[in-house]
Amino acid sequence: MNHEMKNTLEEIKRENSALKGKCTNYETALQGLQERLDSNLETGKEMSKRKLDEWKKIWIKEREEEKVNFAEVVKQQIEEKTKDTVIQVIKEKEELMRDTVDKKKCMVIYELEEKKNPVKIMREKEEKEMVKEIISVVQDKEQS
């Protein structure tokens, strides 16, 4: 038994030394792979930062274009709403439009000029004077 145990022990030692050699080779290979992986990760991080920066620039540019497009859409909607409101007021106030047109026609027919004075007091004063002149002219014609 002793002899068998010695043989087995020697066989195990040989296998152990062979396995130690293989283990050393594997550790060396693993260390080389780890170094390559670390270097690839560093370059990968640099590349990913570049890609992220590029994507960020593209995203910012798209957002700016969307802002411009949104501003144009809002402006167009405001213009359309204004047009719709004006059209609606014109439809509701046809008489007002007719009166305005008739007033303009009267001005042309009777050769009266419409003076638009923005100051209310001055405008009313001028209108009163004009009415007095017209009344006096009409009265003079009636008397003669």
PDB file of C-alpha atoms in Angstrom:
ATOM      1  CA  MET A   1       0.000   0.000   0.000  1.00  0.00           C
ATOM      2  CA  ASN A   2       2.727   2.265   0.801  1.00  0.00           C
ATOM      3  CA  HIS A   3       4.221   1.744  -2.565  1.00  0.00           C
ATOM      4  CA  GLU A   4       0.915   2.472  -4.317  1.00  0.00           C
ATOM      5  CA  MET A   5       0.467   5.613  -2.299  1.00  0.00           C
ATOM      6  CA  LYS A   6       3.916   6.813  -3.248  1.00  0.00           C
ATOM      7  CA  ASN A   7       3.166   6.210  -6.933  1.00  0.00           C
ATOM      8  CA  THR A   8      -0.137   8.001  -6.637  1.00  0.00           C
ATOM      9  CA  LEU A   9       1.511  10.859  -4.756  1.00  0.00           C
ATOM     10  CA  GLU A  10       4.220  11.183  -7.410  1.00  0.00           C
ATOM     11  CA  GLU A  11       1.608  11.113 -10.160  1.00  0.00           C
ATOM     12  CA  ILE A  12      -0.380  13.815  -8.374  1.00  0.00           C
ATOM     13  CA  LYS A  13       2.807  15.921  -7.967  1.00  0.00           C
ATOM     14  CA  ARG A  14       3.552  15.614 -11.697  1.00  0.00           C
ATOM     15  CA  GLU A  15      -0.005  16.563 -12.580  1.00  0.00           C
ATOM     16  CA  ASN A  16       0.193  19.395 -10.064  1.00  0.00           C
ATOM     17  CA  SER A  17       3.406  20.781 -11.589  1.00  0.00           C
ATOM     18  CA  ALA A  18       1.909  20.478 -15.093  1.00  0.00           C
ATOM     19  CA  LEU A  19      -1.227  22.245 -13.888  1.00  0.00           C
ATOM     20  CA  LYS A  20       0.882  24.947 -12.195  1.00  0.00           C
ATOM     21  CA  GLY A  21       2.614  25.599 -15.511  1.00  0.00           C
ATOM     22  CA  LYS A  22      -0.708  25.758 -17.323  1.00  0.00           C
ATOM     23  CA  CYS A  23      -2.097  28.002 -14.583  1.00  0.00           C
ATOM     24  CA  THR A  24       0.880  30.346 -14.919  1.00  0.00           C
ATOM     25  CA  ASN A  25       0.366  30.452 -18.694  1.00  0.00           C
ATOM     26  CA  TYR A  26      -3.350  31.160 -18.223  1.00  0.00           C
ATOM     27  CA  GLU A  27      -2.633  33.889 -15.670  1.00  0.00           C
ATOM     28  CA  THR A  28      -0.164  35.525 -18.071  1.00  0.00           C
ATOM     29  CA  ALA A  29      -2.643  35.304 -20.938  1.00  0.00           C
ATOM     30  CA  LEU A  30      -5.434  36.617 -18.705  1.00  0.00           C
ATOM     31  CA  GLN A  31      -3.269  39.528 -17.584  1.00  0.00           C
ATOM     32  CA  GLY A  32      -2.485  40.375 -21.228  1.00  0.00           C
ATOM     33  CA  LEU A  33      -6.171  40.210 -22.096  1.00  0.00           C
ATOM     34  CA  GLN A  34      -7.003  42.433 -19.111  1.00  0.00           C
ATOM     35  CA  GLU A  35      -4.428  45.013 -20.258  1.00  0.00           C
ATOM     36  CA  ARG A  36      -5.876  44.962 -23.780  1.00  0.00           C
ATOM     37  CA  LEU A  37      -9.379  45.295 -22.386  1.00  0.00           C
ATOM     38  CA  ASP A  38      -8.357  48.252 -20.205  1.00  0.00           C
ATOM     39  CA  SER A  39      -6.687  50.008 -23.134  1.00  0.00           C
ATOM     40  CA  ASN A  40      -9.738  49.325 -25.330  1.00  0.00           C
ATOM     41  CA  LEU A  41     -12.024  50.693 -22.619  1.00  0.00           C
ATOM     42  CA  GLU A  42     -10.004  53.900 -22.427  1.00  0.00           C
ATOM     43  CA  THR A  43     -10.112  54.365 -26.190  1.00  0.00           C
ATOM     44  CA  GLY A  44     -13.768  53.328 -26.105  1.00  0.00           C
ATOM     45  CA  LYS A  45     -14.482  56.002 -23.505  1.00  0.00           C
ATOM     46  CA  GLU A  46     -12.755  58.595 -25.669  1.00  0.00           C
ATOM     47  CA  MET A  47     -14.698  57.426 -28.702  1.00  0.00           C
ATOM     48  CA  SER A  48     -17.957  57.342 -26.775  1.00  0.00           C
ATOM     49  CA  LYS A  49     -17.314  60.893 -25.520  1.00  0.00           C
ATOM     50  CA  ARG A  50     -16.765  62.000 -29.103  1.00  0.00           C
ATOM     51  CA  LYS A  51     -19.924  60.245 -30.242  1.00  0.00           C
ATOM     52  CA  LEU A  52     -21.893  61.733 -27.364  1.00  0.00           C
ATOM     53  CA  ASP A  53     -20.595  65.199 -28.235  1.00  0.00           C
ATOM     54  CA  GLU A  54     -21.567  64.686 -31.886  1.00  0.00           C
ATOM     55  CA  TRP A  55     -25.033  63.428 -30.929  1.00  0.00           C
ATOM     56  CA  LYS A  56     -25.430  66.335 -28.523  1.00  0.00           C
ATOM     57  CA  LYS A  57     -24.563  68.830 -31.272  1.00  0.00           C
ATOM     58  CA  ILE A  58     -27.036  67.180 -33.640  1.00  0.00           C
ATOM     59  CA  TRP A  59     -29.718  67.163 -30.940  1.00  0.00           C
ATOM     60  CA  ILE A  60     -29.139  70.863 -30.143  1.00  0.00           C
ATOM     61  CA  LYS A  61     -29.337  71.756 -33.840  1.00  0.00           C
ATOM     62  CA  GLU A  62     -32.615  69.821 -34.209  1.00  0.00           C
ATOM     63  CA  ARG A  63     -34.066  71.569 -31.141  1.00  0.00           C
ATOM     64  CA  GLU A  64     -33.172  74.985 -32.561  1.00  0.00           C
ATOM     65  CA  GLU A  65     -34.816  74.078 -35.872  1.00  0.00           C
ATOM     66  CA  GLU A  66     -37.914  72.910 -33.994  1.00  0.00           C
ATOM     67  CA  LYS A  67     -38.015  76.207 -32.075  1.00  0.00           C
ATOM     68  CA  VAL A  68     -37.839  78.152 -35.341  1.00  0.00           C
ATOM     69  CA  ASN A  69     -40.540  75.970 -36.906  1.00  0.00           C
ATOM     70  CA  PHE A  70     -42.720  76.323 -33.802  1.00  0.00           C
ATOM     71  CA  ALA A  71     -42.303  80.115 -33.826  1.00  0.00           C
ATOM     72  CA  GLU A  72     -43.289  80.233 -37.505  1.00  0.00           C
ATOM     73  CA  VAL A  73     -46.354  78.060 -36.854  1.00  0.00           C
ATOM     74  CA  VAL A  74     -47.445  80.251 -33.939  1.00  0.00           C
ATOM     75  CA  LYS A  75     -46.958  83.411 -36.014  1.00  0.00           C
ATOM     76  CA  GLN A  76     -48.957  81.928 -38.886  1.00  0.00           C
ATOM     77  CA  GLN A  77     -51.760  80.874 -36.521  1.00  0.00           C
ATOM     78  CA  ILE A  78     -51.920  84.376 -35.045  1.00  0.00           C
ATOM     79  CA  GLU A  79     -52.173  85.880 -38.538  1.00  0.00           C
ATOM     80  CA  GLU A  80     -54.912  83.413 -39.519  1.00  0.00           C
ATOM     81  CA  LYS A  81     -56.807  84.116 -36.295  1.00  0.00           C
ATOM     82  CA  THR A  82     -56.577  87.860 -36.944  1.00  0.00           C
ATOM     83  CA  LYS A  83     -57.865  87.398 -40.506  1.00  0.00           C
ATOM     84  CA  ASP A  84     -60.721  85.221 -39.264  1.00  0.00           C
ATOM     85  CA  THR A  85     -61.646  87.815 -36.643  1.00  0.00           C
ATOM     86  CA  VAL A  86     -61.624  90.641 -39.195  1.00  0.00           C
ATOM     87  CA  ILE A  87     -63.763  88.613 -41.601  1.00  0.00           C
ATOM     88  CA  GLN A  88     -66.178  87.759 -38.795  1.00  0.00           C
ATOM     89  CA  VAL A  89     -66.478  91.415 -37.761  1.00  0.00           C
ATOM     90  CA  ILE A  90     -67.042  92.462 -41.379  1.00  0.00           C
ATOM     91  CA  LYS A  91     -69.789  89.859 -41.761  1.00  0.00           C
ATOM     92  CA  GLU A  92     -71.449  90.949 -38.523  1.00  0.00           C
ATOM     93  CA  LYS A  93     -71.136  94.650 -39.232  1.00  0.00           C
ATOM     94  CA  GLU A  94     -72.127  94.865 -42.887  1.00  0.00           C
ATOM     95  CA  GLU A  95     -74.164  97.976 -42.177  1.00  0.00           C
ATOM     96  CA  LEU A  96     -71.160  99.672 -40.659  1.00  0.00           C
ATOM     97  CA  MET A  97     -69.185  98.907 -43.789  1.00  0.00           C
ATOM     98  CA  ARG A  98     -72.011 100.193 -45.994  1.00  0.00           C
ATOM     99  CA  ASP A  99     -72.251 103.383 -43.956  1.00  0.00           C
ATOM    100  CA  THR A 100     -68.535 103.915 -44.266  1.00  0.00           C
ATOM    101  CA  VAL A 101     -68.653 103.351 -48.026  1.00  0.00           C
ATOM    102  CA  ASP A 102     -71.673 105.664 -48.352  1.00  0.00           C
ATOM    103  CA  LYS A 103     -69.877 108.333 -46.342  1.00  0.00           C
ATOM    104  CA  LYS A 104     -66.887 108.113 -48.664  1.00  0.00           C
ATOM    105  CA  LYS A 105     -69.199 108.353 -51.691  1.00  0.00           C
ATOM    106  CA  CYS A 106     -70.897 111.396 -50.184  1.00  0.00           C
ATOM    107  CA  MET A 107     -67.540 113.021 -49.666  1.00  0.00           C
ATOM    108  CA  VAL A 108     -66.718 112.454 -53.318  1.00  0.00           C
ATOM    109  CA  ILE A 109     -70.127 113.627 -54.572  1.00  0.00           C
ATOM    110  CA  TYR A 110     -70.289 116.794 -52.511  1.00  0.00           C
ATOM    111  CA  GLU A 111     -66.552 117.383 -52.785  1.00  0.00           C
ATOM    112  CA  LEU A 112     -66.079 117.560 -49.088  1.00  0.00           C
ATOM    113  CA  GLU A 113     -62.757 116.556 -47.707  1.00  0.00           C
ATOM    114  CA  GLU A 114     -62.595 114.411 -44.660  1.00  0.00           C
ATOM    115  CA  LYS A 115     -59.970 115.730 -42.337  1.00  0.00           C
ATOM    116  CA  LYS A 116     -58.866 113.343 -39.713  1.00  0.00           C
ATOM    117  CA  ASN A 117     -57.597 115.215 -36.732  1.00  0.00           C
ATOM    118  CA  PRO A 118     -56.465 112.872 -33.970  1.00  0.00           C
ATOM    119  CA  VAL A 119     -57.094 115.451 -31.230  1.00  0.00           C
ATOM    120  CA  LYS A 120     -60.736 115.100 -30.272  1.00  0.00           C
ATOM    121  CA  ILE A 121     -61.256 118.686 -29.074  1.00  0.00           C
ATOM    122  CA  MET A 122     -59.721 120.191 -32.207  1.00  0.00           C
ATOM    123  CA  ARG A 123     -61.645 117.802 -34.448  1.00  0.00           C
ATOM    124  CA  GLU A 124     -64.978 118.666 -32.819  1.00  0.00           C
ATOM    125  CA  LYS A 125     -64.211 122.370 -33.029  1.00  0.00           C
ATOM    126  CA  GLU A 126     -63.437 122.106 -36.753  1.00  0.00           C
ATOM    127  CA  GLU A 127     -66.611 120.088 -37.344  1.00  0.00           C
ATOM    128  CA  LYS A 128     -68.725 122.705 -35.558  1.00  0.00           C
ATOM    129  CA  GLU A 129     -67.185 125.501 -37.624  1.00  0.00           C
ATOM    130  CA  MET A 130     -67.784 123.557 -40.826  1.00  0.00           C
ATOM    131  CA  VAL A 131     -71.426 122.951 -39.872  1.00  0.00           C
ATOM    132  CA  LYS A 132     -71.900 126.665 -39.072  1.00  0.00           C
ATOM    133  CA  GLU A 133     -70.450 127.623 -42.460  1.00  0.00           C
ATOM    134  CA  ILE A 134     -72.728 125.188 -44.292  1.00  0.00           C
ATOM    135  CA  ILE A 135     -75.779 126.427 -42.383  1.00  0.00           C
ATOM    136  CA  SER A 136     -74.920 130.059 -43.074  1.00  0.00           C
ATOM    137  CA  VAL A 137     -74.390 129.362 -46.799  1.00  0.00           C
ATOM    138  CA  VAL A 138     -77.704 127.494 -47.009  1.00  0.00           C
ATOM    139  CA  GLN A 139     -79.543 130.287 -45.161  1.00  0.00           C
ATOM    140  CA  ASP A 140     -78.011 132.944 -47.408  1.00  0.00           C
ATOM    141  CA  LYS A 141     -79.150 131.043 -50.496  1.00  0.00           C
ATOM    142  CA  GLU A 142     -82.658 130.692 -49.095  1.00  0.00           C
ATOM    143  CA  GLN A 143     -82.905 134.424 -48.384  1.00  0.00           C
ATOM    144  CA  SER A 144     -81.744 135.474 -51.787  1.00  0.00           C
TER     145      SER A 144
END
